[in-house]
Tab-separated table of C-alpha atoms in Angstrom:
chain	number	residue	atom	x	y	z
A	18	MET	CA	92.213	100.391	95.243
A	19	SER	CA	94.396	101.374	92.296
A	20	PRO	CA	96.280	98.674	90.362
A	21	LEU	CA	99.539	99.813	91.999
A	22	GLN	CA	97.988	99.712	95.476
A	23	ASN	CA	96.637	96.262	94.681
A	24	HIS	CA	100.124	95.177	93.630
A	25	PHE	CA	101.605	96.396	96.922
A	26	ALA	CA	98.764	94.817	98.918
A	27	THR	CA	99.611	91.521	97.205
A	28	GLN	CA	103.270	92.025	98.109
A	29	ALA	CA	102.245	92.704	101.704
A	30	ARG	CA	100.228	89.474	101.863
A	31	TYR	CA	103.154	87.575	100.348
A	32	HIS	CA	105.425	89.183	102.936
A	33	VAL	CA	103.235	87.852	105.773
A	34	TRP	CA	103.120	84.371	104.210
A	35	ALA	CA	106.891	84.259	103.601
A	36	THR	CA	107.695	85.592	107.078
A	37	HIS	CA	105.582	82.865	108.698
A	38	ARG	CA	107.175	80.147	106.549
A	39	LEU	CA	110.679	81.441	107.261
A	40	MET	CA	110.102	81.662	111.015
A	41	ASP	CA	108.704	78.124	111.011
A	42	ALA	CA	111.878	76.864	109.310
A	43	VAL	CA	114.167	78.854	111.620
A	44	SER	CA	112.329	77.541	114.696
A	45	ARG	CA	113.826	74.092	113.988
A	46	VAL	CA	117.418	75.390	114.213
A	47	ALA	CA	119.258	74.560	117.438
A	48	ASP	CA	119.952	77.639	119.564
A	49	ASP	CA	123.745	77.286	119.189
A	50	ASP	CA	123.414	77.317	115.388
A	51	TYR	CA	120.794	80.066	115.531
A	52	ARG	CA	123.175	82.433	117.322
A	53	LYS	CA	126.519	81.511	115.757
A	54	ASP	CA	128.169	83.384	112.893
A	55	VAL	CA	127.071	81.534	109.756
A	56	GLY	CA	128.561	84.052	107.351
A	57	LEU	CA	125.564	86.336	106.904
A	58	PHE	CA	126.032	90.098	106.651
A	59	PHE	CA	124.550	90.409	110.159
A	60	LYS	CA	126.457	87.238	111.079
A	61	SER	CA	123.826	84.918	112.600
A	62	PHE	CA	120.194	84.018	112.026
A	63	HIS	CA	119.444	86.050	115.151
A	64	GLY	CA	121.437	89.071	113.990
A	65	THR	CA	119.796	89.021	110.557
A	66	LEU	CA	116.287	88.647	111.980
A	67	ASN	CA	116.944	91.523	114.410
A	68	HIS	CA	118.153	93.592	111.452
A	69	LEU	CA	114.868	92.898	109.673
A	70	LEU	CA	112.972	94.019	112.771
A	71	VAL	CA	115.003	97.237	112.961
A	72	ALA	CA	114.963	98.083	109.274
A	73	GLU	CA	111.440	97.121	108.332
A	74	HIS	CA	109.420	97.735	111.465
A	75	LEU	CA	111.331	100.350	113.433
A	76	LEU	CA	112.749	102.470	110.593
A	77	TRP	CA	110.734	102.032	107.384
A	78	TYR	CA	107.285	101.469	108.862
A	79	PRO	CA	107.354	104.712	110.925
A	80	ARG	CA	108.662	106.585	107.885
A	81	PHE	CA	105.702	105.418	105.803
A	82	SER	CA	103.023	105.446	108.502
A	83	LYS	CA	103.875	108.551	110.546
A	84	GLY	CA	106.468	110.505	108.613
A	85	ALA	CA	108.841	109.802	111.512
A	86	SER	CA	112.570	109.251	111.094
A	87	PRO	CA	113.867	107.210	114.026
A	88	ARG	CA	117.624	106.990	114.417
A	89	LEU	CA	118.681	103.453	115.133
A	90	GLY	CA	121.697	101.382	114.134
A	91	LEU	CA	120.936	98.707	111.548
A	92	ASP	CA	122.668	96.080	113.695
A	93	THR	CA	120.898	96.972	116.954
A	94	GLU	CA	119.627	93.971	118.875
A	95	ILE	CA	116.053	94.927	119.718
A	96	GLU	CA	114.775	91.565	120.857
A	97	PRO	CA	117.157	89.044	122.453
A	98	ASP	CA	114.476	86.346	122.819
A	99	ARG	CA	114.101	84.374	119.596
A	100	ASP	CA	110.422	83.495	120.118
A	101	ARG	CA	109.445	87.097	120.827
A	102	LEU	CA	111.571	88.212	117.875
A	103	GLY	CA	109.667	85.839	115.595
A	104	GLN	CA	106.339	87.112	116.915
A	105	ALA	CA	107.431	90.733	116.433
A	106	LEU	CA	108.424	90.020	112.826
A	107	LYS	CA	105.130	88.249	112.098
A	108	GLY	CA	103.092	91.004	113.735
A	109	GLY	CA	105.032	93.726	111.986
A	110	ALA	CA	104.595	92.074	108.596
A	111	ALA	CA	100.820	92.084	109.130
A	112	ASN	CA	100.814	95.882	109.537
A	113	TRP	CA	101.727	96.705	105.950
A	114	GLU	CA	98.556	95.704	104.079
A	115	PRO	CA	96.170	97.875	106.156
A	116	LEU	CA	98.603	100.789	105.853
A	117	ILE	CA	98.729	100.437	102.067
A	118	ALA	CA	94.927	100.279	101.898
A	119	SER	CA	94.665	103.497	103.927
A	120	TRP	CA	96.550	105.619	101.397
A	121	PRO	CA	94.861	107.479	98.562
A	122	ALA	CA	96.053	106.110	95.215
A	123	GLU	CA	97.896	109.325	94.358
A	124	ARG	CA	100.118	108.931	97.433
A	125	LEU	CA	102.086	106.288	95.558
A	126	ASP	CA	102.969	108.875	92.897
A	127	GLY	CA	104.652	111.163	95.427
A	128	HIS	CA	107.869	111.130	97.382
A	129	LEU	CA	108.821	109.831	100.791
A	130	ASP	CA	110.721	112.493	102.723
A	131	TYR	CA	112.682	111.185	105.676
A	132	GLN	CA	116.036	111.212	107.416
A	133	THR	CA	118.342	108.218	107.311
A	134	SER	CA	119.374	106.535	110.535
A	135	LYS	CA	122.461	108.777	110.341
A	136	GLY	CA	120.339	111.935	110.085
A	137	VAL	CA	120.796	112.627	106.355
A	138	ALA	CA	117.701	114.103	104.652
A	139	GLN	CA	116.298	112.056	101.767
A	140	SER	CA	113.411	112.411	99.330
A	141	LEU	CA	112.808	109.282	97.274
A	142	PRO	CA	109.989	108.087	94.999
A	143	PHE	CA	107.299	106.749	97.323
A	144	ALA	CA	106.315	103.607	95.379
A	145	ALA	CA	109.876	102.587	94.548
A	146	THR	CA	110.920	103.038	98.173
A	147	LEU	CA	107.991	100.907	99.331
A	148	ALA	CA	109.112	98.251	96.833
A	149	HIS	CA	112.547	98.448	98.464
A	150	VAL	CA	111.056	97.476	101.841
A	151	PHE	CA	109.628	94.243	100.440
A	152	ASN	CA	112.692	93.570	98.280
A	153	HIS	CA	114.966	94.064	101.305
A	154	ALA	CA	113.020	91.457	103.265
A	155	THR	CA	113.213	89.042	100.330
A	156	HIS	CA	116.981	89.572	100.140
A	157	HIS	CA	117.503	88.647	103.785
A	158	ARG	CA	115.039	85.746	103.666
A	159	GLY	CA	117.175	84.387	100.823
A	160	GLN	CA	120.323	84.709	102.926
A	161	ILE	CA	118.675	82.912	105.825
A	162	THR	CA	117.362	80.165	103.544
A	163	ALA	CA	120.868	79.617	102.147
A	164	ALA	CA	122.261	79.418	105.688
A	165	LEU	CA	119.586	76.874	106.626
A	166	THR	CA	120.567	74.747	103.646
A	167	ALA	CA	124.270	75.028	104.515
A	168	LEU	CA	123.458	73.674	107.987
A	169	GLY	CA	121.634	70.711	106.450
A	170	GLN	CA	118.215	72.078	107.368
A	171	PRO	CA	115.378	72.191	104.847
A	172	GLY	CA	114.861	75.638	103.410
A	173	PRO	CA	111.293	76.875	103.079
A	174	GLU	CA	109.834	77.296	99.601
A	175	LEU	CA	109.353	81.063	99.404
A	176	ASP	CA	108.868	81.825	95.705
A	177	TRP	CA	106.232	84.505	95.259
A	178	VAL	CA	104.580	82.481	92.516
A	179	TYR	CA	103.680	79.775	95.066
A	180	HIS	CA	101.913	82.361	97.175
A	181	LEU	CA	100.099	83.681	94.102
A	182	GLN	CA	99.009	80.138	93.240
A	183	LEU	CA	97.772	79.627	96.802
A	184	GLU	CA	95.786	82.884	96.752
A	185	THR	CA	94.311	82.037	93.352
A	186	ALA	CA	93.245	78.573	94.530
A	187	GLU	CA	91.735	80.007	97.740
A	188	ALA	CA	89.813	82.645	95.752
A	189	ALA	CA	88.463	79.980	93.381
A	190	LYS	CA	87.467	77.783	96.317
A	191	ALA	CA	85.652	80.699	97.962
A	192	LYS	CA	83.621	81.233	94.759
A	193	THR	CA	82.603	77.572	94.560
A	194	PRO	CA	79.064	77.069	95.968
């Protein structure tokens, strides 16, 4: 794996870790609070999590994995059940690392050609657009964490450096006889 692929694989593992931690924190929110407008761009925890499912797993993942350009509104409610939504987000997050590993290193130097959800043709730098996918998820996890805090709930610790420290400690432990 090239250094850039390794970087994105690390981001993908972080994404899985952060998604699990976020969903664990959100699972403690009462259903009324979970579904009410708490001032997020997609209004509620539920609306924001559905947006992540749409954007990351139903729009971006097919663009990267199949060259497909689904047309779907960014605020579409795909999964009304909060438990199934959480499982879909966790499962979808786990798909990125194997996809990244399947690409030849030079793929990251190319472009991603796709159509937006409104049907507008785009051609963007492949690696930078992949970085956008992970950055977008981080952005919305931050919004959700702030909303948790505003409701008096504990926010999960999601700094990437904590995940890096965890991976480093696990790797060292695996090397210890």
